[in-house]
Structure formats: C-alpha cells, structure tokens
Amino acid sequence: MENQITNVNEYEEIAKRKLPKMVYDFYASGAEDQWTLKENRDAFSRILLRPRVLIDVSKVDMTTSVLGFKISMPIMIAPTGLQKMAHPQGECAIARAASAANTIMILSTMSNYSFDEVASTGSGIRFFQLYIFRDRNLVTQLVRRAERAGFKAVVLTVDRPFIGRREADIKNGFRLPPNMTLKIFEGLDFGEQTKAGSSVSQARRHFDESLNWKDVKWLQTITSLPILLKGILTAEDARIAVQAGVAGIIVSNHGARQLDYVPASIMVLEEIVQAVEGRIPVFVDGGIRRGTDIYKALALGACAVFIGRAVVFSLAAEGENGVKKVLKMLRDELQLTMALCGSPSLKHITRRHIFTHSDRTTFPSNL
C-alpha cells in the first residue's frame, strides 16, 4: 500500500479506514454546512498557471528564511491539536519529521505532549500556537514554558473567541480518549481539562471571549519572542496588525472549522499581501495538498505556506515516516512546478505566473 501512494490526498482515505469515526471526523470536518471546507480546495482549481519556457532550471533553489531562520523549503507544519489520537507518538513524531526536513513546526496549545517532550526529540525550529485564556497568569506560564523549551516564536490564534459549530463532533459526542491528557498544561492550575478522559469542551470554556487588540499589546509585554497572528482574513485587520507591531500574519480560516461561508484563505491572500505593503511577512494555510497549490500561494505573495490536515492524516497512516513522505512529496511537487513554470528560485515566482478570475481583463480570456 505504501508504495502505491503517489500524492498526499491518498493519505486521508487510509486515515479514515484506520481511525475511529469520532477521531477521523474531528480532524476532517468543518463548521456547519462545510461550504468553506470544500471551498478551501476548490478555490485553488480556479487559479491557473502561466509557465514561462526556455529558462535554465537545471538547478531549482527552494530555500528561504522565516523570521530569520533558514529552512529548506517554503512549506511548514501548521498547529493541529490532539495529535496523539492519530498516532501514539503524536506531536513528537511530527517534530522529528519537521526537523529531518529542516522546516518549522508549530505546536498547538491543545498538544498531547509537553513542551519539554517535544523539545527532547532533537534540534529543530519550533513555534508555539497560543490561545488567550481568561486567566492571564496561565497564559504567561505557557509562554514561559515555551521560551524555556527553546521555541522561537508565538503564534496567536485570533479567530476563536468562541468555538465554531462542528456538527460532526456534536453528533459523535466528541471527547478525549480516556488514556490521553493535554500534557502541555500539566502542573498548572487549569481545572478538569488536564484529567484523562475530560472533554475538549471543558478546556474551551477557559477561552477569553473578550480577546481584542489590547491583548496583542499585552502579549508583547510578557515575551521578547516574535508574535505572529493566525486567522487574519481581511485587509483591514492586516493593516491593524502591522500597526500593532506583530512579526507576521498567517492568512487562515482555521481549516474551515470556525465560521462557515468565509472565503478560502487563498482567495483573500492577495488583498492582505497588498495591505501590508511588504512591512511584515504573510503566510497562508488552508486546503493545500499539491505543489501547484504552494506555487500559486507564493505567486500571490505568500512568503511560505503551512499544511495541517495532510500532516495529521499521514501521521495516522504511517506515523513519523508518513509525515516525512508528505513533506517530501510536496517538496518534490513544488520543485517540479517551479521548473516547469520557469522559476529557478523562489524570487523568480511572480504574479505573472498565475491567472485568476480577476485577471480576465488583463490577460486573454481564453487562458
């Protein structure tokens, strides 16, 4: 079976067969009608490539830097919670795979492994995804733990004052399996959520619904780590983020798990890139399954992309080796796309290499 896998999409069906229905649905489902979940993929099909030819692509360079950290490719791992449900080694397996690929992993607040356990897997560049809780002392303690464990940035999720309505989880009565805890909180006074078998809803009740731009400023006072905002979907908020002095933006609709009928991330990427005017880096996640998807995102101005579900499904299918294969598949596909589009390096990927619906008055309509 492993030798027959030719693209990352195939891992989802394997994961669906291997995982309990409740677990698979938790990873795979989106909010309400799941229109945005489908749109996250469909939107890429409406962006076409405009390859240039007779360009020397005997060498294709995909290396780049993110917040000053050099990585092998513009492909990083997004934060996804409760990874131990997919595989016993969970976040630790993903950390090792990311390190082996010389790329960045973001660890979720809802991690089944602690900061120290993830750090103990070896060297690697890791960021910490943070939710703001009503107890600011708890937030401070989590950030301090991340700092001590050598994490290099804080990724603040800003689109989750309330949890989205995920009807599959409601129908399944989703709960943490009885042998799992949210170890990232161990030793902290955070109520029932660290106990084995407690429901994720118990953890979510601590989220601060009053989260606002003042909290971004407060977070900057408790850490010297660079702060990225994850969950920006409009140019208006992107401009405020720049004014707030954050280190970067991740254009994201939370994997279509929060608010349904919002645009695919890729559809609003360009307006956000234009809004920040190069003052901070812009990244994107959501629906990325192919090297061509990554190329399109880069052509629209993203500095790099994050992948989420593809990683979790490959983890469920083949553990750490599965994650390594997914990263290699996407790297190889991006390398081939760059070569066939006449882009020997990332700086040679331009807006003129793609055609979108908005370009129909600029480029020939039959493209």
mmCIF file of C-alpha atoms in Angstrom, residues 59-209:
data_model
loop_
_atom_site.group_PDB
_atom_site.id
_atom_site.type_symbol
_atom_site.label_atom_id
_atom_site.label_comp_id
_atom_site.label_asym_id
_atom_site.label_seq_id
_atom_site.Cartn_x
_atom_site.Cartn_y
_atom_site.Cartn_z
ATOM 1 C CA LYS A 59 19.037 23.913 -10.537
ATOM 2 C CA VAL A 60 15.950 24.860 -8.527
ATOM 3 C CA ASP A 61 16.515 26.541 -5.159
ATOM 4 C CA MET A 62 13.652 26.337 -2.654
ATOM 5 C CA THR A 63 15.493 27.539 0.450
ATOM 6 C CA THR A 64 14.070 30.520 2.293
ATOM 7 C CA SER A 65 14.100 32.299 5.648
ATOM 8 C CA VAL A 66 11.234 32.740 8.090
ATOM 9 C CA LEU A 67 11.753 35.310 10.845
ATOM 10 C CA GLY A 68 15.467 34.960 10.225
ATOM 11 C CA PHE A 69 15.501 31.148 10.407
ATOM 12 C CA LYS A 70 16.722 29.442 7.259
ATOM 13 C CA ILE A 71 14.616 26.481 6.151
ATOM 14 C CA SER A 72 14.867 24.086 3.227
ATOM 15 C CA MET A 73 11.563 24.959 1.584
ATOM 16 C CA PRO A 74 8.592 27.327 1.954
ATOM 17 C CA ILE A 75 6.482 24.536 3.474
ATOM 18 C CA MET A 76 5.878 24.426 7.226
ATOM 19 C CA ILE A 77 3.631 22.479 9.594
ATOM 20 C CA ALA A 78 0.527 24.181 10.965
ATOM 21 C CA PRO A 79 -0.708 23.639 14.533
ATOM 22 C CA THR A 80 -3.262 20.873 14.938
ATOM 23 C CA GLY A 81 -4.494 19.704 18.308
ATOM 24 C CA LEU A 82 -4.682 16.282 19.903
ATOM 25 C CA GLN A 83 -2.242 14.563 17.562
ATOM 26 C CA LYS A 84 -1.861 11.546 19.824
ATOM 27 C CA MET A 85 -5.330 10.489 18.709
ATOM 28 C CA ALA A 86 -3.843 9.974 15.243
ATOM 29 C CA HIS A 87 -0.719 8.133 16.406
ATOM 30 C CA PRO A 88 0.760 7.261 19.819
ATOM 31 C CA GLN A 89 3.839 9.426 19.158
ATOM 32 C CA GLY A 90 1.694 12.387 18.115
ATOM 33 C CA GLU A 91 3.398 15.758 18.270
ATOM 34 C CA CYS A 92 6.793 14.180 18.931
ATOM 35 C CA ALA A 93 6.676 12.249 15.665
ATOM 36 C CA ILE A 94 5.740 15.380 13.752
ATOM 37 C CA ALA A 95 8.524 17.339 15.447
ATOM 38 C CA ARG A 96 11.092 14.753 14.333
ATOM 39 C CA ALA A 97 9.760 14.755 10.775
ATOM 40 C CA ALA A 98 9.854 18.550 10.584
ATOM 41 C CA SER A 99 13.398 18.607 11.910
ATOM 42 C CA ALA A 100 14.510 15.969 9.398
ATOM 43 C CA ALA A 101 13.059 18.093 6.588
ATOM 44 C CA ASN A 102 14.701 21.235 8.005
ATOM 45 C CA THR A 103 11.452 23.105 8.312
ATOM 46 C CA ILE A 104 9.319 24.682 11.044
ATOM 47 C CA MET A 105 6.612 23.062 13.151
ATOM 48 C CA ILE A 106 4.008 24.959 15.174
ATOM 49 C CA LEU A 107 2.968 23.179 18.377
ATOM 50 C CA SER A 108 -0.690 23.564 19.330
ATOM 51 C CA THR A 109 -1.918 24.720 22.729
ATOM 52 C CA MET A 110 -4.015 21.540 22.616
ATOM 53 C CA SER A 111 -0.935 19.315 22.461
ATOM 54 C CA ASN A 112 -0.929 15.844 23.975
ATOM 55 C CA TYR A 113 2.799 16.203 24.634
ATOM 56 C CA SER A 114 4.544 18.832 26.734
ATOM 57 C CA PHE A 115 6.954 21.473 25.504
ATOM 58 C CA ASP A 116 9.880 19.592 27.004
ATOM 59 C CA GLU A 117 8.854 16.286 25.460
ATOM 60 C CA VAL A 118 8.639 17.860 22.011
ATOM 61 C CA ALA A 119 11.941 19.685 22.544
ATOM 62 C CA SER A 120 13.597 16.423 23.617
ATOM 63 C CA THR A 121 13.055 14.946 20.141
ATOM 64 C CA GLY A 122 16.126 16.851 18.973
ATOM 65 C CA SER A 123 17.084 20.090 17.318
ATOM 66 C CA GLY A 124 14.550 21.902 15.218
ATOM 67 C CA ILE A 125 12.840 25.248 14.773
ATOM 68 C CA ARG A 126 9.520 25.245 16.604
ATOM 69 C CA PHE A 127 6.874 27.892 17.198
ATOM 70 C CA PHE A 128 4.118 27.796 19.812
ATOM 71 C CA GLN A 129 0.481 28.380 18.870
ATOM 72 C CA LEU A 130 -1.311 30.188 21.684
ATOM 73 C CA TYR A 131 -4.904 30.737 22.723
ATOM 74 C CA ILE A 132 -5.635 33.533 25.162
ATOM 75 C CA PHE A 133 -7.387 32.348 28.313
ATOM 76 C CA ARG A 134 -9.260 34.438 30.821
ATOM 77 C CA ASP A 135 -6.570 33.642 33.379
ATOM 78 C CA ARG A 136 -3.668 35.732 32.083
ATOM 79 C CA ASN A 137 -1.322 34.123 34.605
ATOM 80 C CA LEU A 138 -1.951 30.816 32.870
ATOM 81 C CA VAL A 139 -1.087 32.380 29.507
ATOM 82 C CA THR A 140 2.106 33.799 30.957
ATOM 83 C CA GLN A 141 3.114 30.409 32.342
ATOM 84 C CA LEU A 142 2.548 28.724 28.982
ATOM 85 C CA VAL A 143 4.653 31.325 27.178
ATOM 86 C CA ARG A 144 7.420 30.961 29.756
ATOM 87 C CA ARG A 145 7.417 27.197 29.260
ATOM 88 C CA ALA A 146 7.693 27.659 25.507
ATOM 89 C CA GLU A 147 10.599 30.051 25.945
ATOM 90 C CA ARG A 148 12.467 27.697 28.285
ATOM 91 C CA ALA A 149 11.984 24.806 25.863
ATOM 92 C CA GLY A 150 13.609 26.794 23.067
ATOM 93 C CA PHE A 151 10.566 27.680 20.993
ATOM 94 C CA LYS A 152 11.326 30.580 18.667
ATOM 95 C CA ALA A 153 8.014 32.409 18.181
ATOM 96 C CA VAL A 154 4.460 32.692 19.461
ATOM 97 C CA VAL A 155 1.606 32.221 17.002
ATOM 98 C CA LEU A 156 -1.507 33.826 18.465
ATOM 99 C CA THR A 157 -4.761 32.435 17.100
ATOM 100 C CA VAL A 158 -7.163 35.366 16.785
ATOM 101 C CA ASP A 159 -10.261 33.847 15.166
ATOM 102 C CA ARG A 160 -11.564 31.792 18.057
ATOM 103 C CA PRO A 161 -13.359 33.825 20.735
ATOM 104 C CA PHE A 162 -15.962 31.046 20.543
ATOM 105 C CA ILE A 163 -15.627 27.570 19.129
ATOM 106 C CA GLY A 164 -17.209 27.051 15.715
ATOM 107 C CA ARG A 165 -20.213 24.772 15.340
ATOM 108 C CA ARG A 166 -18.780 21.457 14.187
ATOM 109 C CA GLU A 167 -21.797 19.240 13.827
ATOM 110 C CA ALA A 168 -19.846 16.014 13.394
ATOM 111 C CA ASP A 169 -18.307 16.500 16.843
ATOM 112 C CA ILE A 170 -21.731 17.238 18.302
ATOM 113 C CA LYS A 171 -23.239 14.077 16.806
ATOM 114 C CA ASN A 172 -20.292 11.951 17.900
ATOM 115 C CA GLY A 173 -20.245 13.404 21.418
ATOM 116 C CA PHE A 174 -16.547 14.080 20.939
ATOM 117 C CA ARG A 175 -14.363 13.558 23.993
ATOM 118 C CA LEU A 176 -10.693 12.913 24.611
ATOM 119 C CA PRO A 177 -9.991 9.176 24.732
ATOM 120 C CA PRO A 178 -9.601 8.045 28.360
ATOM 121 C CA ASN A 179 -5.845 7.409 28.074
ATOM 122 C CA MET A 180 -4.972 10.922 26.906
ATOM 123 C CA THR A 181 -4.318 14.249 28.591
ATOM 124 C CA LEU A 182 -3.429 17.727 27.451
ATOM 125 C CA LYS A 183 0.078 17.485 28.855
ATOM 126 C CA ILE A 184 1.019 20.994 27.837
ATOM 127 C CA PHE A 185 -0.980 22.140 30.904
ATOM 128 C CA GLU A 186 0.372 19.618 33.409
ATOM 129 C CA GLY A 187 1.302 21.205 36.707
ATOM 130 C CA LEU A 188 -0.754 24.315 36.013
ATOM 131 C CA ASP A 189 -3.937 25.215 37.849
ATOM 132 C CA PHE A 190 -6.337 24.768 34.992
ATOM 133 C CA GLY A 191 -9.159 22.693 36.341
ATOM 134 C CA GLU A 192 -10.518 19.494 34.911
ATOM 135 C CA GLN A 193 -9.107 19.718 31.413
ATOM 136 C CA THR A 194 -5.823 18.035 32.214
ATOM 137 C CA LYS A 195 -7.523 14.938 33.574
ATOM 138 C CA ALA A 196 -7.656 11.847 31.428
ATOM 139 C CA GLY A 197 -10.932 11.475 29.592
ATOM 140 C CA SER A 198 -12.058 15.052 30.108
ATOM 141 C CA SER A 199 -13.899 16.598 27.150
ATOM 142 C CA VAL A 200 -12.273 19.210 24.985
ATOM 143 C CA SER A 201 -15.288 21.414 25.709
ATOM 144 C CA GLN A 202 -14.056 21.696 29.299
ATOM 145 C CA ALA A 203 -10.804 23.157 28.005
ATOM 146 C CA ARG A 204 -12.568 25.537 25.670
ATOM 147 C CA ARG A 205 -14.635 27.093 28.421
ATOM 148 C CA HIS A 206 -11.499 28.887 29.607
ATOM 149 C CA PHE A 207 -11.018 30.802 26.336
ATOM 150 C CA ASP A 208 -11.342 34.565 26.701
ATOM 151 C CA GLU A 209 -14.241 35.804 24.579
#
